[in-house]
Amino acid sequence: MVRGLFPTTEQDPVLQILEGSVVVLTTENIASVLRETTWMHTAWDLANLYLTSVGASLLSAEAPGLVGLSEETTCYVSIDYFRGLGRFEDFIVHEAAHIFHNCKRHTMGLPESSAREWPLDIAYDKRETFAYSCEAFSRVVERGSTRQARLALVRELADGHVPETDRLDAREYVSVLTEAAGARNDWKHILSRCAPPRHPRR
């Protein structure tokens, strides 16, 4: 994902950040993670993420059943990650994709300017589309080495593996993946489809 989305000069700093970004919530670390969390709403979500993973009741009926959460440059992941993923699932890739809009470029050791504040330019209303697309496409690339194989995998996904969530436009999601699977610069197509609209200069 990083190799496909970032220019060569920026890949190593981004990979270094991601290598230390994943925190798997377990019985051993949940208390310390919650104590050290800056924001109460994040602590609430992390507590519910952990409770979901152990099959316990959530803190409220409205609490979402999460399997992952990203905050700045940290990806919190449920222990469910190690209990078997769906064919097109990867919680870590999903949450890592969110890091690219969670923090400023300088946080990742990248050059920053007023025109380039974020690691990747992703439209606010496309953030989930981007994360879900990166998640699925990482599995497509893993399983399909040719254009034909990747397109076949996307068709398989469309026939019964589209995530069931109101945060995602299923038709757009499949369209993004189909375009990426059929292109040479595949990951860049995902990024361009999720970028903010460009306004013509006056």
Short mmCIF file of C-alpha atoms in Angstrom, two decimals:
data_model
loop_
_atom_site.label_atom_id
_atom_site.label_comp_id
_atom_site.label_asym_id
_atom_site.label_seq_id
_atom_site.Cartn_x
_atom_site.Cartn_y
_atom_site.Cartn_z
CA MET A 1 0.00 0.00 0.00
CA VAL A 2 2.70 2.49 0.99
CA ARG A 3 4.79 1.65 -2.08
CA GLY A 4 1.80 2.32 -4.28
CA LEU A 5 0.53 5.52 -2.65
CA PHE A 6 3.67 7.48 -1.79
CA PRO A 7 6.60 8.69 -3.90
CA THR A 8 9.85 6.78 -3.45
CA THR A 9 11.46 9.49 -1.30
CA GLU A 10 8.62 9.34 1.24
CA GLN A 11 8.11 5.60 1.53
CA ASP A 12 10.74 4.75 4.14
CA PRO A 13 9.66 7.41 6.70
CA VAL A 14 6.03 6.33 6.33
CA LEU A 15 6.91 2.65 6.72
CA GLN A 16 8.93 3.43 9.85
CA ILE A 17 5.90 5.11 11.41
CA LEU A 18 3.60 2.25 10.47
CA GLU A 19 5.96 -0.40 11.83
CA GLY A 20 5.48 0.97 15.33
CA SER A 21 1.88 2.04 14.98
CA VAL A 22 -0.09 -1.13 15.73
CA VAL A 23 -1.43 -1.81 19.22
CA VAL A 24 -3.42 -5.02 19.69
CA LEU A 25 -5.82 -4.64 22.60
CA THR A 26 -5.51 -7.52 25.06
CA THR A 27 -6.34 -8.33 28.67
CA GLU A 28 -2.76 -7.45 29.57
CA ASN A 29 -2.67 -3.94 28.07
CA ILE A 30 -6.23 -2.60 27.95
CA ALA A 31 -6.05 -0.86 31.35
CA SER A 32 -2.81 0.98 30.58
CA VAL A 33 -3.99 1.90 27.08
CA LEU A 34 -7.16 3.47 28.48
CA ARG A 35 -5.25 5.36 31.18
CA GLU A 36 -2.83 6.81 28.63
CA THR A 37 -5.47 7.79 26.07
CA THR A 38 -5.74 11.56 25.67
CA TRP A 39 -9.37 11.85 24.60
CA MET A 40 -12.35 10.48 26.52
CA HIS A 41 -14.28 9.63 23.35
CA THR A 42 -11.31 7.59 22.13
CA ALA A 43 -11.08 5.77 25.46
CA TRP A 44 -14.80 5.00 25.21
CA ASP A 45 -14.40 3.56 21.72
CA LEU A 46 -11.33 1.55 22.72
CA ALA A 47 -13.13 0.10 25.72
CA ASN A 48 -15.99 -1.01 23.48
CA LEU A 49 -13.54 -2.40 20.92
CA TYR A 50 -11.97 -4.54 23.62
CA LEU A 51 -15.33 -5.62 25.05
CA THR A 52 -16.46 -6.70 21.58
CA SER A 53 -13.34 -8.85 21.19
CA VAL A 54 -14.01 -10.76 24.42
CA GLY A 55 -17.74 -11.15 23.81
CA ALA A 56 -18.75 -8.90 26.70
CA SER A 57 -21.61 -6.39 26.82
CA LEU A 58 -20.76 -2.96 25.45
CA LEU A 59 -20.90 0.19 27.55
CA SER A 60 -24.16 1.29 25.96
CA ALA A 61 -26.71 0.04 23.47
CA GLU A 62 -25.57 2.73 21.01
CA ALA A 63 -21.89 1.79 21.16
CA PRO A 64 -20.53 0.51 17.83
CA GLY A 65 -19.01 -2.95 17.64
CA LEU A 66 -15.54 -1.99 16.44
CA VAL A 67 -12.64 -4.19 15.35
CA GLY A 68 -10.16 -1.37 14.81
CA LEU A 69 -9.60 2.31 15.49
CA SER A 70 -6.90 4.79 14.52
CA GLU A 71 -5.87 7.89 16.45
CA GLU A 72 -3.14 10.11 15.00
CA THR A 73 -0.32 7.63 14.20
CA THR A 74 -1.56 4.70 16.28
CA CYS A 75 -3.72 1.82 15.03
CA TYR A 76 -5.64 -0.01 17.74
CA VAL A 77 -6.73 -3.46 16.62
CA SER A 78 -8.93 -6.15 18.12
CA ILE A 79 -7.48 -9.54 19.01
CA ASP A 80 -10.02 -10.82 16.47
CA TYR A 81 -7.40 -9.96 13.84
CA PHE A 82 -5.60 -13.17 14.80
CA ARG A 83 -8.74 -15.32 14.87
CA GLY A 84 -9.15 -15.42 11.14
CA LEU A 85 -9.96 -12.73 8.63
CA GLY A 86 -12.56 -12.71 5.92
CA ARG A 87 -11.32 -13.20 2.39
CA PHE A 88 -11.09 -9.47 1.72
CA GLU A 89 -10.53 -8.19 5.27
CA ASP A 90 -7.45 -6.72 6.92
CA PHE A 91 -8.18 -4.52 9.94
CA ILE A 92 -4.59 -3.32 10.18
CA VAL A 93 -4.47 -2.08 6.59
CA HIS A 94 -7.84 -0.38 7.10
CA GLU A 95 -6.69 1.50 10.19
CA ALA A 96 -3.27 2.28 8.71
CA ALA A 97 -5.05 3.91 5.77
CA HIS A 98 -6.80 6.23 8.23
CA ILE A 99 -3.43 7.37 9.61
CA PHE A 100 -2.77 9.10 6.29
CA HIS A 101 -5.42 11.71 7.10
CA ASN A 102 -5.16 11.64 10.91
CA CYS A 103 -1.86 13.48 11.29
CA LYS A 104 0.14 16.22 9.61
CA ARG A 105 3.00 15.41 7.25
CA HIS A 106 5.71 16.58 9.65
CA THR A 107 4.50 13.99 12.19
CA MET A 108 5.61 11.29 9.76
CA GLY A 109 8.89 13.00 8.93
CA LEU A 110 7.63 14.30 5.58
CA PRO A 111 8.10 17.81 4.19
CA GLU A 112 5.07 19.98 4.87
CA SER A 113 3.76 23.23 3.44
CA SER A 114 0.54 25.22 3.57
CA ALA A 115 -0.50 23.49 0.36
CA ARG A 116 0.50 20.01 1.59
CA GLU A 117 -0.49 19.49 5.21
CA TRP A 118 -1.56 15.85 5.20
CA PRO A 119 0.35 12.70 4.20
CA LEU A 120 -2.31 12.04 1.53
CA ASP A 121 -5.00 14.36 0.21
CA ILE A 122 -8.24 12.51 0.98
CA ALA A 123 -11.68 14.11 0.95
CA TYR A 124 -13.39 14.09 4.34
CA ASP A 125 -16.45 12.27 3.02
CA LYS A 126 -14.27 9.69 1.24
CA ARG A 127 -12.19 8.60 4.21
CA GLU A 128 -14.08 5.37 4.80
CA THR A 129 -14.22 4.65 1.07
CA PHE A 130 -10.45 5.06 0.97
CA ALA A 131 -9.82 2.85 4.02
CA TYR A 132 -12.19 0.08 2.92
CA SER A 133 -10.78 0.19 -0.61
CA CYS A 134 -7.19 -0.04 0.62
CA GLU A 135 -8.14 -2.91 2.91
CA ALA A 136 -9.80 -4.94 0.17
CA PHE A 137 -7.28 -4.09 -2.52
CA SER A 138 -4.39 -5.24 -0.33
CA ARG A 139 -6.04 -8.67 -0.30
CA VAL A 140 -6.76 -8.54 -4.03
CA VAL A 141 -3.10 -7.77 -4.79
CA GLU A 142 -2.00 -10.52 -2.40
CA ARG A 143 -4.11 -13.12 -4.21
CA GLY A 144 -4.00 -11.95 -7.81
CA SER A 145 -0.76 -11.38 -9.70
CA THR A 146 -2.32 -10.47 -13.06
CA ARG A 147 -4.86 -7.90 -14.19
CA GLN A 148 -7.34 -10.64 -15.10
CA ALA A 149 -6.96 -12.36 -11.73
CA ARG A 150 -7.45 -9.12 -9.83
CA LEU A 151 -10.55 -8.18 -11.80
CA ALA A 152 -11.96 -11.65 -11.11
CA LEU A 153 -11.33 -11.18 -7.39
CA VAL A 154 -13.12 -7.82 -7.42
CA ARG A 155 -16.10 -9.47 -9.12
CA GLU A 156 -16.06 -12.13 -6.41
CA LEU A 157 -16.00 -9.42 -3.75
CA ALA A 158 -18.91 -7.60 -5.40
CA ASP A 159 -20.96 -10.81 -5.41
CA GLY A 160 -20.97 -11.29 -1.67
CA HIS A 161 -18.14 -9.68 0.27
CA VAL A 162 -19.02 -5.98 0.30
CA PRO A 163 -18.85 -4.67 3.90
CA GLU A 164 -22.27 -4.10 5.41
CA THR A 165 -21.96 -0.59 6.81
CA ASP A 166 -23.78 2.68 6.30
CA ARG A 167 -20.40 4.44 6.15
CA LEU A 168 -19.76 3.07 2.68
CA ASP A 169 -21.41 3.51 -0.72
CA ALA A 170 -21.23 -0.07 -1.98
CA ARG A 171 -21.52 0.84 -5.66
CA GLU A 172 -18.76 3.43 -5.45
CA TYR A 173 -16.57 1.04 -3.46
CA VAL A 174 -16.81 -1.68 -6.10
CA SER A 175 -16.23 0.90 -8.84
CA VAL A 176 -13.05 2.13 -7.15
CA LEU A 177 -11.72 -1.41 -6.77
CA THR A 178 -12.60 -2.33 -10.35
CA GLU A 179 -10.78 0.71 -11.67
CA ALA A 180 -7.72 -0.01 -9.53
CA ALA A 181 -7.63 -3.70 -10.48
CA GLY A 182 -7.66 -2.85 -14.16
CA ALA A 183 -4.97 -0.16 -14.02
CA ARG A 184 -1.19 -0.27 -14.01
CA ASN A 185 -0.80 2.43 -11.34
CA ASP A 186 -3.47 0.71 -9.28
CA TRP A 187 -3.12 2.31 -5.84
CA LYS A 188 -2.97 5.79 -7.34
CA HIS A 189 -6.44 5.24 -8.80
CA ILE A 190 -7.80 4.57 -5.32
CA LEU A 191 -6.22 7.79 -4.10
CA SER A 192 -7.48 9.87 -7.02
CA ARG A 193 -11.03 8.57 -6.60
CA CYS A 194 -10.98 9.61 -2.94
CA ALA A 195 -9.28 12.98 -3.36
CA PRO A 196 -11.10 16.29 -2.84
CA PRO A 197 -12.58 17.82 -5.99
CA ARG A 198 -10.22 20.15 -7.78
CA HIS A 199 -11.51 23.67 -8.29
CA PRO A 200 -10.39 25.38 -11.49
CA ARG A 201 -8.16 28.40 -11.05
CA ARG A 202 -9.69 31.74 -11.87
#
